[in-house]
Tab-separated table of C-alpha atoms in Angstrom:
chain	number	residue	atom	x	y	z
Y	1	MET	CA	-42.448	73.938	-1.807
Y	2	LYS	CA	-41.997	71.666	1.205
Y	3	VAL	CA	-39.535	72.754	3.901
Y	4	GLY	CA	-38.322	70.679	6.829
Y	5	GLN	CA	-36.323	67.697	7.988
Y	6	SER	CA	-36.853	64.032	7.119
Y	7	LEU	CA	-39.114	64.848	4.188
Y	8	ASP	CA	-40.342	62.062	1.939
Y	9	VAL	CA	-38.438	62.294	-1.333
Y	10	PRO	CA	-40.256	60.884	-4.369
Y	11	GLU	CA	-38.389	58.447	-6.593
Y	12	ASN	CA	-36.242	59.876	-9.381
Y	13	THR	CA	-36.000	63.233	-7.595
Y	14	GLU	CA	-32.757	65.118	-8.261
Y	15	VAL	CA	-31.052	65.818	-4.945
Y	16	LEU	CA	-28.822	68.890	-4.622
Y	17	ASP	CA	-26.419	68.618	-1.696
Y	18	TYR	CA	-25.455	72.021	-0.313
Y	19	ARG	CA	-24.570	71.014	3.241
Y	20	ASN	CA	-21.326	73.045	3.196
Y	21	PHE	CA	-22.896	76.129	1.651
Y	22	THR	CA	-25.162	78.954	2.839
Y	23	ILE	CA	-28.724	78.878	1.558
Y	24	THR	CA	-30.798	82.055	1.736
Y	25	PRO	CA	-34.060	83.268	0.242
Y	26	GLY	CA	-33.532	84.835	-3.165
Y	27	LEU	CA	-32.164	88.345	-2.715
Y	28	ILE	CA	-34.308	91.425	-3.372
Y	29	ASP	CA	-33.087	94.782	-4.690
Y	30	SER	CA	-35.849	97.295	-3.995
Y	31	HIS	CA	-34.379	100.217	-5.939
Y	32	THR	CA	-33.089	99.494	-9.428
Y	33	HIS	CA	-32.865	101.333	-12.764
Y	34	ILE	CA	-32.108	98.642	-15.323
Y	35	LEU	CA	-33.143	100.820	-18.285
Y	36	THR	CA	-30.337	103.288	-17.504
Y	37	ASN	CA	-26.554	103.033	-17.819
Y	38	GLN	CA	-25.134	106.453	-17.071
Y	39	GLY	CA	-21.465	107.173	-17.654
Y	40	LEU	CA	-19.620	108.073	-14.460
Y	41	ASN	CA	-18.829	111.564	-15.718
Y	42	GLU	CA	-22.065	112.138	-17.664
Y	43	ASP	CA	-25.339	113.882	-16.897
Y	44	LEU	CA	-28.360	111.687	-16.174
Y	45	SER	CA	-30.075	112.772	-19.396
Y	46	ILE	CA	-27.284	111.580	-21.739
Y	47	ASP	CA	-28.302	107.933	-21.740
Y	48	ALA	CA	-31.908	108.764	-22.595
Y	49	VAL	CA	-30.831	111.127	-25.369
Y	50	MET	CA	-28.270	108.831	-26.984
Y	51	ASN	CA	-30.040	105.465	-26.870
Y	52	SER	CA	-33.245	104.310	-28.517
Y	53	SER	CA	-36.005	102.580	-26.570
Y	54	GLU	CA	-35.131	99.349	-28.365
Y	55	SER	CA	-31.474	99.565	-27.337
Y	56	ARG	CA	-32.397	100.271	-23.736
Y	57	VAL	CA	-34.762	97.300	-23.543
Y	58	LEU	CA	-32.160	94.929	-25.022
Y	59	ARG	CA	-29.542	96.227	-22.610
Y	60	ALA	CA	-31.992	95.847	-19.712
Y	61	ALA	CA	-32.402	92.176	-20.623
Y	62	TYR	CA	-28.646	91.767	-20.162
Y	63	PHE	CA	-28.746	93.563	-16.804
Y	64	ALA	CA	-31.722	91.472	-15.672
Y	65	ASP	CA	-29.808	88.264	-16.350
Y	66	SER	CA	-26.864	89.651	-14.398
Y	67	TYR	CA	-29.099	90.299	-11.399
Y	68	LEU	CA	-30.415	86.749	-11.516
Y	69	ASN	CA	-26.928	85.246	-11.706
Y	70	ALA	CA	-25.895	87.327	-8.692
Y	71	GLY	CA	-28.638	85.806	-6.533
Y	72	PHE	CA	-31.398	88.401	-6.934
Y	73	THR	CA	-34.747	86.767	-7.694
Y	74	THR	CA	-36.858	89.933	-7.290
Y	75	ILE	CA	-36.115	93.570	-8.144
Y	76	ARG	CA	-38.184	96.740	-8.004
Y	77	ASP	CA	-37.417	99.157	-10.825
Y	78	LEU	CA	-38.112	102.797	-9.981
Y	79	GLY	CA	-38.082	104.909	-13.110
Y	80	ASN	CA	-35.544	106.481	-15.449
Y	81	SER	CA	-36.988	103.987	-17.913
Y	82	GLY	CA	-38.600	106.033	-20.661
Y	83	GLN	CA	-42.315	105.615	-21.232
Y	84	TYR	CA	-43.046	102.326	-19.458
Y	85	LEU	CA	-40.084	100.429	-20.901
Y	86	ASP	CA	-39.807	98.823	-17.466
Y	87	VAL	CA	-43.267	97.329	-17.973
Y	88	GLU	CA	-42.092	95.877	-21.300
Y	89	VAL	CA	-39.104	94.185	-19.670
Y	90	LYS	CA	-41.211	92.899	-16.784
Y	91	ASN	CA	-43.715	91.378	-19.210
Y	92	ALA	CA	-40.958	89.786	-21.291
Y	93	ILE	CA	-39.550	88.072	-18.180
Y	94	GLU	CA	-42.987	86.874	-17.084
Y	95	LYS	CA	-43.663	85.413	-20.544
Y	96	GLY	CA	-40.312	83.646	-20.593
Y	97	TYR	CA	-38.911	85.604	-23.535
Y	98	ILE	CA	-35.886	86.637	-21.492
Y	99	LYS	CA	-34.313	85.511	-18.216
Y	100	GLY	CA	-34.404	87.756	-15.208
Y	101	PRO	CA	-35.640	88.242	-11.675
Y	102	ARG	CA	-39.273	88.878	-10.856
Y	103	MET	CA	-39.881	92.590	-11.483
Y	104	LEU	CA	-42.098	95.184	-9.852
Y	105	VAL	CA	-42.066	98.501	-11.691
Y	106	SER	CA	-43.091	102.134	-11.228
Y	107	GLY	CA	-43.162	103.522	-14.766
Y	108	PRO	CA	-42.103	107.192	-15.140
Y	109	ILE	CA	-41.401	108.997	-11.882
Y	110	ILE	CA	-44.117	111.533	-11.022
Y	111	GLY	CA	-42.729	114.924	-10.072
Y	112	SER	CA	-42.989	118.677	-10.364
Y	113	MET	CA	-42.417	120.667	-13.538
Y	114	ASP	CA	-38.621	120.683	-13.342
Y	115	GLY	CA	-37.956	116.951	-13.071
Y	116	GLN	CA	-34.406	115.691	-12.476
Y	117	PHE	CA	-32.594	116.845	-15.606
Y	118	TYR	CA	-30.583	119.904	-14.736
Y	119	HIS	CA	-28.401	120.709	-17.730
Y	120	LEU	CA	-30.553	120.290	-20.818
Y	121	PRO	CA	-30.834	123.150	-23.314
Y	122	VAL	CA	-34.167	124.933	-23.051
Y	123	LYS	CA	-35.352	123.659	-26.441
Y	124	ASP	CA	-34.743	120.020	-25.401
Y	125	PHE	CA	-35.889	120.159	-21.784
Y	126	GLN	CA	-39.586	119.505	-22.346
Y	127	ARG	CA	-39.063	116.717	-24.878
Y	128	ILE	CA	-36.559	114.716	-22.841
Y	129	SER	CA	-38.238	115.328	-19.492
Y	130	GLU	CA	-41.603	114.156	-20.810
Y	131	GLN	CA	-39.925	111.081	-22.289
Y	132	GLU	CA	-38.441	110.049	-18.962
Y	133	GLN	CA	-40.801	111.390	-16.310
Y	134	THR	CA	-44.374	112.489	-15.632
Y	135	MET	CA	-44.351	116.146	-14.681
Y	136	ILE	CA	-47.519	117.462	-13.064
Y	137	SER	CA	-48.946	120.780	-11.912
Y	138	GLY	CA	-52.005	120.647	-9.705
Y	139	VAL	CA	-54.193	118.116	-7.944
Y	140	GLU	CA	-56.176	116.977	-10.980
Y	141	GLU	CA	-53.024	116.299	-12.997
Y	142	ALA	CA	-51.680	114.364	-10.017
Y	143	LYS	CA	-54.735	112.108	-9.891
Y	144	LYS	CA	-54.726	111.609	-13.652
Y	145	ALA	CA	-51.024	110.672	-13.650
Y	146	VAL	CA	-51.578	107.920	-11.081
Y	147	LYS	CA	-54.516	106.494	-13.027
Y	148	GLU	CA	-52.493	106.503	-16.258
Y	149	HIS	CA	-49.698	104.610	-14.528
Y	150	ILE	CA	-52.134	102.021	-13.229
Y	151	VAL	CA	-53.648	101.525	-16.692
Y	152	GLN	CA	-50.153	100.915	-18.078
Y	153	GLY	CA	-49.518	98.129	-15.579
Y	154	VAL	CA	-47.252	99.527	-12.844
Y	155	ASP	CA	-46.923	97.909	-9.411
Y	156	VAL	CA	-45.927	100.937	-7.343
Y	157	ILE	CA	-46.028	104.720	-7.669
Y	158	LYS	CA	-42.788	106.655	-7.250
Y	159	ILE	CA	-42.803	110.417	-6.723
Y	160	LEU	CA	-40.197	113.138	-6.362
Y	161	ALA	CA	-40.414	115.112	-3.134
Y	162	ILE	CA	-38.143	117.616	-4.823
Y	163	GLY	CA	-36.760	117.829	-8.339
Y	164	ASN	CA	-34.131	120.313	-9.433
Y	165	ARG	CA	-35.635	123.203	-7.472
Y	166	LEU	CA	-39.384	122.665	-7.295
Y	167	THR	CA	-41.234	120.458	-4.822
Y	168	LEU	CA	-44.538	118.737	-5.209
Y	169	SER	CA	-47.095	120.520	-3.041
Y	170	LEU	CA	-48.693	118.832	-0.047
Y	171	ASP	CA	-52.042	118.771	-1.841
Y	172	GLU	CA	-50.494	117.187	-4.937
Y	173	MET	CA	-48.823	114.489	-2.867
Y	174	LYS	CA	-52.002	113.815	-0.909
Y	175	ALA	CA	-53.897	113.424	-4.189
Y	176	ILE	CA	-51.277	110.968	-5.489
Y	177	VAL	CA	-51.258	108.880	-2.315
Y	178	GLN	CA	-55.048	108.834	-1.977
Y	179	THR	CA	-55.579	107.838	-5.606
Y	180	ALA	CA	-52.919	105.125	-5.441
Y	181	HIS	CA	-54.207	103.713	-2.162
Y	182	GLU	CA	-57.758	103.626	-3.491
Y	183	GLN	CA	-56.426	101.322	-6.223
Y	184	ARG	CA	-54.374	99.247	-3.726
Y	185	LEU	CA	-50.993	100.546	-4.863
Y	186	LYS	CA	-48.274	101.816	-2.553
Y	187	VAL	CA	-46.329	105.066	-2.974
Y	188	THR	CA	-42.627	105.581	-2.386
Y	189	VAL	CA	-40.860	108.944	-2.515
Y	190	HIS	CA	-37.436	110.000	-3.773
Y	191	CYS	CA	-36.030	112.328	-1.145
Y	192	ASP	CA	-32.430	113.090	-0.289
Y	193	ARG	CA	-32.886	115.769	2.393
Y	194	ASP	CA	-34.783	116.028	5.642
Y	195	TRP	CA	-36.830	119.196	5.150
Y	196	ALA	CA	-38.255	118.052	1.827
Y	197	VAL	CA	-39.637	114.779	3.164
Y	198	GLN	CA	-41.993	116.309	5.714
Y	199	ALA	CA	-44.864	116.932	3.276
Y	200	ALA	CA	-44.475	113.425	1.826
Y	201	ILE	CA	-44.747	111.886	5.287
Y	202	GLU	CA	-47.802	114.010	6.040
Y	203	ALA	CA	-49.305	112.962	2.707
Y	204	GLY	CA	-49.071	109.319	3.762
Y	205	VAL	CA	-46.329	107.790	1.600
Y	206	ASP	CA	-45.390	104.203	2.334
Y	207	GLY	CA	-41.643	104.400	1.778
Y	208	VAL	CA	-38.703	106.778	1.369
Y	209	GLU	CA	-35.814	106.299	-1.053
Y	210	HIS	CA	-32.295	107.560	-0.210
Y	211	GLY	CA	-32.959	109.493	3.023
Y	212	TYR	CA	-29.603	111.164	3.576
Y	213	GLY	CA	-29.086	112.913	6.915
Y	214	PHE	CA	-32.607	112.629	8.306
Y	215	ARG	CA	-33.115	113.982	11.821
Y	216	ASP	CA	-34.046	111.711	14.711
Y	217	THR	CA	-37.490	113.328	14.926
Y	218	THR	CA	-38.158	112.448	11.284
Y	219	LEU	CA	-36.942	108.874	11.704
Y	220	LYS	CA	-39.107	108.401	14.801
Y	221	ILE	CA	-42.191	109.551	12.881
Y	222	MET	CA	-41.327	107.165	10.066
Y	223	ALA	CA	-40.970	104.295	12.532
Y	224	LYS	CA	-44.289	105.127	14.192
Y	225	LYS	CA	-46.115	105.311	10.857
Y	226	GLY	CA	-44.448	102.178	9.488
Y	227	ILE	CA	-42.729	104.043	6.644
Y	228	TYR	CA	-39.782	102.010	5.397
Y	229	LEU	CA	-36.421	103.500	4.344
Y	230	VAL	CA	-34.317	102.396	1.367
Y	231	PRO	CA	-30.815	103.777	2.079
Y	232	THR	CA	-29.057	103.665	-1.289
Y	233	TYR	CA	-25.607	103.867	0.245
Y	234	GLY	CA	-22.503	102.476	-1.402
Y	235	SER	CA	-19.533	100.604	0.026
Y	236	VAL	CA	-15.884	101.408	0.551
Y	237	LYS	CA	-15.063	98.799	-2.092
Y	238	GLY	CA	-17.422	100.487	-4.553
Y	239	ALA	CA	-15.872	103.903	-3.925
Y	240	VAL	CA	-12.360	102.515	-4.438
Y	241	HIS	CA	-13.480	100.857	-7.663
Y	242	TYR	CA	-14.868	104.186	-8.891
Y	243	HIS	CA	-11.574	105.980	-8.233
Y	244	GLU	CA	-9.618	103.245	-9.973
Y	245	ILE	CA	-11.649	103.118	-13.185
Y	246	MET	CA	-11.644	106.927	-13.321
Y	247	ASN	CA	-7.835	106.949	-12.745
Y	248	LEU	CA	-8.241	109.172	-9.703
Y	249	LYS	CA	-5.815	109.218	-6.806
Y	250	TYR	CA	-7.298	108.157	-3.491
Y	251	ASN	CA	-6.514	107.403	0.120
Y	252	ILE	CA	-8.443	104.483	1.578
Y	253	GLU	CA	-8.811	106.155	4.968
Y	254	ASP	CA	-10.202	109.295	3.382
Y	255	ILE	CA	-12.808	107.178	1.605
Y	256	ARG	CA	-13.741	105.414	4.827
Y	257	ASN	CA	-14.048	108.722	6.645
Y	258	SER	CA	-16.197	110.224	3.898
Y	259	LEU	CA	-18.637	107.308	4.149
Y	260	GLU	CA	-18.684	107.251	7.945
Y	261	ARG	CA	-21.654	109.631	8.117
Y	262	ARG	CA	-23.727	107.296	5.945
Y	263	GLY	CA	-22.961	104.467	8.351
Y	264	LYS	CA	-24.081	106.520	11.309
Y	265	ASP	CA	-27.301	107.442	9.491
Y	266	LEU	CA	-28.019	103.779	8.764
Y	267	ILE	CA	-27.391	102.550	12.301
Y	268	ARG	CA	-29.351	105.448	13.801
Y	269	ALA	CA	-32.382	104.741	11.617
Y	270	SER	CA	-32.245	101.047	12.463
Y	271	GLN	CA	-31.936	101.703	16.187
Y	272	LEU	CA	-34.902	104.086	16.087
Y	273	GLY	CA	-37.073	101.327	14.660
Y	274	VAL	CA	-37.255	102.246	10.982
Y	275	ARG	CA	-37.579	99.233	8.690
Y	276	ILE	CA	-34.442	99.216	6.529
Y	277	VAL	CA	-34.859	97.859	3.006
Y	278	ALA	CA	-31.940	97.166	0.670
Y	279	GLY	CA	-31.869	99.131	-2.583
Y	280	SER	CA	-28.813	99.744	-4.717
Y	281	ASP	CA	-29.896	102.617	-6.995
Y	282	ALA	CA	-27.410	101.081	-9.450
Y	283	TYR	CA	-27.562	102.922	-12.766
Y	284	HIS	CA	-23.954	103.897	-13.522
Y	285	ASP	CA	-21.613	102.160	-15.952
Y	286	THR	CA	-19.161	100.862	-13.358
Y	287	LYS	CA	-17.538	98.275	-15.640
Y	288	MET	CA	-18.768	95.411	-13.459
Y	289	PRO	CA	-21.837	93.173	-13.817
Y	290	ARG	CA	-24.943	95.078	-12.721
Y	291	GLY	CA	-25.842	92.359	-10.222
Y	292	ASP	CA	-22.426	92.607	-8.563
Y	293	ASP	CA	-22.693	96.395	-8.595
Y	294	ALA	CA	-26.029	96.122	-6.783
Y	295	LYS	CA	-24.364	94.112	-4.031
Y	296	GLN	CA	-22.147	97.063	-3.144
Y	297	THR	CA	-25.066	98.441	-1.137
Y	298	ILE	CA	-25.424	95.207	0.826
Y	299	TRP	CA	-21.651	95.150	1.326
Y	300	GLY	CA	-21.860	98.755	2.515
Y	301	TYR	CA	-24.526	97.986	5.124
Y	302	TYR	CA	-22.166	95.372	6.540
Y	303	ASP	CA	-19.253	97.847	6.489
Y	304	TYR	CA	-21.368	100.342	8.423
Y	305	GLY	CA	-22.026	97.964	11.282
Y	306	LEU	CA	-25.104	95.843	10.584
Y	307	SER	CA	-24.616	92.153	11.321
Y	308	ALA	CA	-24.649	89.642	8.474
Y	309	GLU	CA	-28.093	88.471	9.612
Y	310	ASP	CA	-29.512	92.006	9.686
Y	311	VAL	CA	-27.998	92.850	6.302
Y	312	LEU	CA	-29.600	89.774	4.741
Y	313	LYS	CA	-32.903	90.711	6.365
Y	314	THR	CA	-32.871	94.083	4.567
Y	315	ALA	CA	-32.548	92.244	1.247
Y	316	THR	CA	-35.067	89.494	2.033
Y	317	ALA	CA	-37.803	89.679	4.697
Y	318	ASN	CA	-37.808	93.476	5.107
Y	319	ALA	CA	-37.882	93.994	1.358
Y	320	ALA	CA	-40.732	91.505	0.968
Y	321	ILE	CA	-42.843	93.516	3.411
Y	322	ALA	CA	-42.088	96.778	1.592
Y	323	LEU	CA	-43.024	95.171	-1.726
Y	324	GLU	CA	-46.309	93.834	-0.325
Y	325	MET	CA	-45.121	90.247	-0.815
Y	326	LYS	CA	-44.665	89.082	2.765
Y	327	ASP	CA	-44.542	85.279	3.101
Y	328	GLN	CA	-44.255	84.942	-0.687
Y	329	ILE	CA	-40.661	86.064	-1.185
Y	330	GLY	CA	-37.806	86.828	1.187
Y	331	VAL	CA	-38.417	83.658	3.216
Y	332	ILE	CA	-37.848	79.917	2.995
Y	333	LYS	CA	-41.088	78.326	4.102
Y	334	GLU	CA	-43.863	76.112	2.848
Y	335	ASN	CA	-46.248	77.794	0.372
Y	336	ALA	CA	-43.809	80.625	-0.337
Y	337	PHE	CA	-42.399	81.094	-3.827
Y	338	ALA	CA	-39.457	78.731	-4.190
Y	339	ASP	CA	-36.801	81.455	-4.523
Y	340	LEU	CA	-33.373	80.424	-3.243
Y	341	ALA	CA	-29.792	81.612	-3.450
Y	342	VAL	CA	-26.865	79.368	-2.538
Y	343	PHE	CA	-23.496	80.863	-1.610
Y	344	GLU	CA	-20.175	79.106	-1.172
Y	345	GLY	CA	-18.864	79.150	2.381
Y	346	ASP	CA	-20.407	80.600	5.515
Y	347	LEU	CA	-22.033	84.035	5.065
Y	348	LYS	CA	-21.950	84.651	8.816
Y	349	LYS	CA	-18.217	84.048	9.137
Y	350	ASP	CA	-16.998	85.434	5.795
Y	351	PHE	CA	-19.805	87.647	4.580
Y	352	LYS	CA	-17.953	89.752	2.021
Y	353	LYS	CA	-16.293	86.803	0.301
Y	354	SER	CA	-19.285	84.453	0.247
Y	355	LEU	CA	-21.669	87.175	-0.964
Y	356	PHE	CA	-19.924	87.182	-4.336
Y	357	GLN	CA	-19.531	83.396	-4.644
Y	358	VAL	CA	-22.934	82.336	-5.940
Y	359	LYS	CA	-23.314	78.590	-6.468
Y	360	MET	CA	-26.973	78.293	-7.461
Y	361	VAL	CA	-30.049	80.472	-7.953
Y	362	MET	CA	-33.610	79.191	-8.039
Y	363	LYS	CA	-36.719	81.215	-8.902
Y	364	ASP	CA	-40.220	79.773	-8.656
Y	365	GLY	CA	-38.731	76.345	-8.069
Y	366	LYS	CA	-36.681	76.348	-11.257
Y	367	ILE	CA	-32.890	76.572	-11.346
Y	368	GLN	CA	-31.893	79.749	-13.175
Y	369	TYR	CA	-28.147	79.661	-12.544
Y	370	GLN	CA	-25.807	76.909	-11.404
Y	371	LYS	CA	-22.042	77.002	-11.187
């Protein structure tokens, strides 16, 4: 892809004139779950119990197309996807069987023996947990789990710092990180509380997902070590939408106040030098296109005080670095992948409106969506 002014245009070239639009690199969602569609009042395990692998893959194809139409040209899928169903969807997109963004995938999340399913009957716990996750106990099982994931074709390893009650031990996490790094794969950790992330940081993880309420000391260590943060925070608009589809009464100021702490966390982390990477963690059935649902996180970052430029950076250049694809995606430059998103209007002046008015999406130099 050539980028610049006064370029020589070969004869018979189709010229697309977007002088009154905003052109950005293709957007990146670094925390997706397109094999899951959890009801808003259901347990996480219900979707896995009630739907076959075939149904989940077909549904994921629909979600993938929605992401592409919303301007996302790359997503990173982080588990809750059965036994490597995410790899199947990724391969189908790469082979051209279905349309969707470029995918990087983790396979089953690696965690302790209690996983993330809290309300399953005892007789069903083992079966469902082993279907959805890789539960380990001990260093050797940790190493073996990473190698199995690599053999199955994953791009990143995702671990649970803490499941329902149990944590992975420091030695287990060190074994996971060392094994992954030896094979040139990065490790990101699910962690939603400060105390539980300390062992993961010591073990050498590359990224942290969620990161609610981290202390300044923790954020400073992350910044020093170059550990990125994916704050999967929602927006005021998303919270209002939830209340409306659930027929719940709400007060807009109460919603804003309840989300204010998340905004302070985000700004604090950014100011302390932590690389912020956009990730939606969208996996609920919100009755809106999955791609639009994913944008609620980007909208939220803007609500919380990041500038339009900084918000876009979290979903482009910052994400590209976290995904080990710097200068390939998340930028518009010569020799990068030709991933572009075109939005109506001026994103700087009317960010929230333009973000949802996608005019054209290009991936690898080919138009995937055009309005």
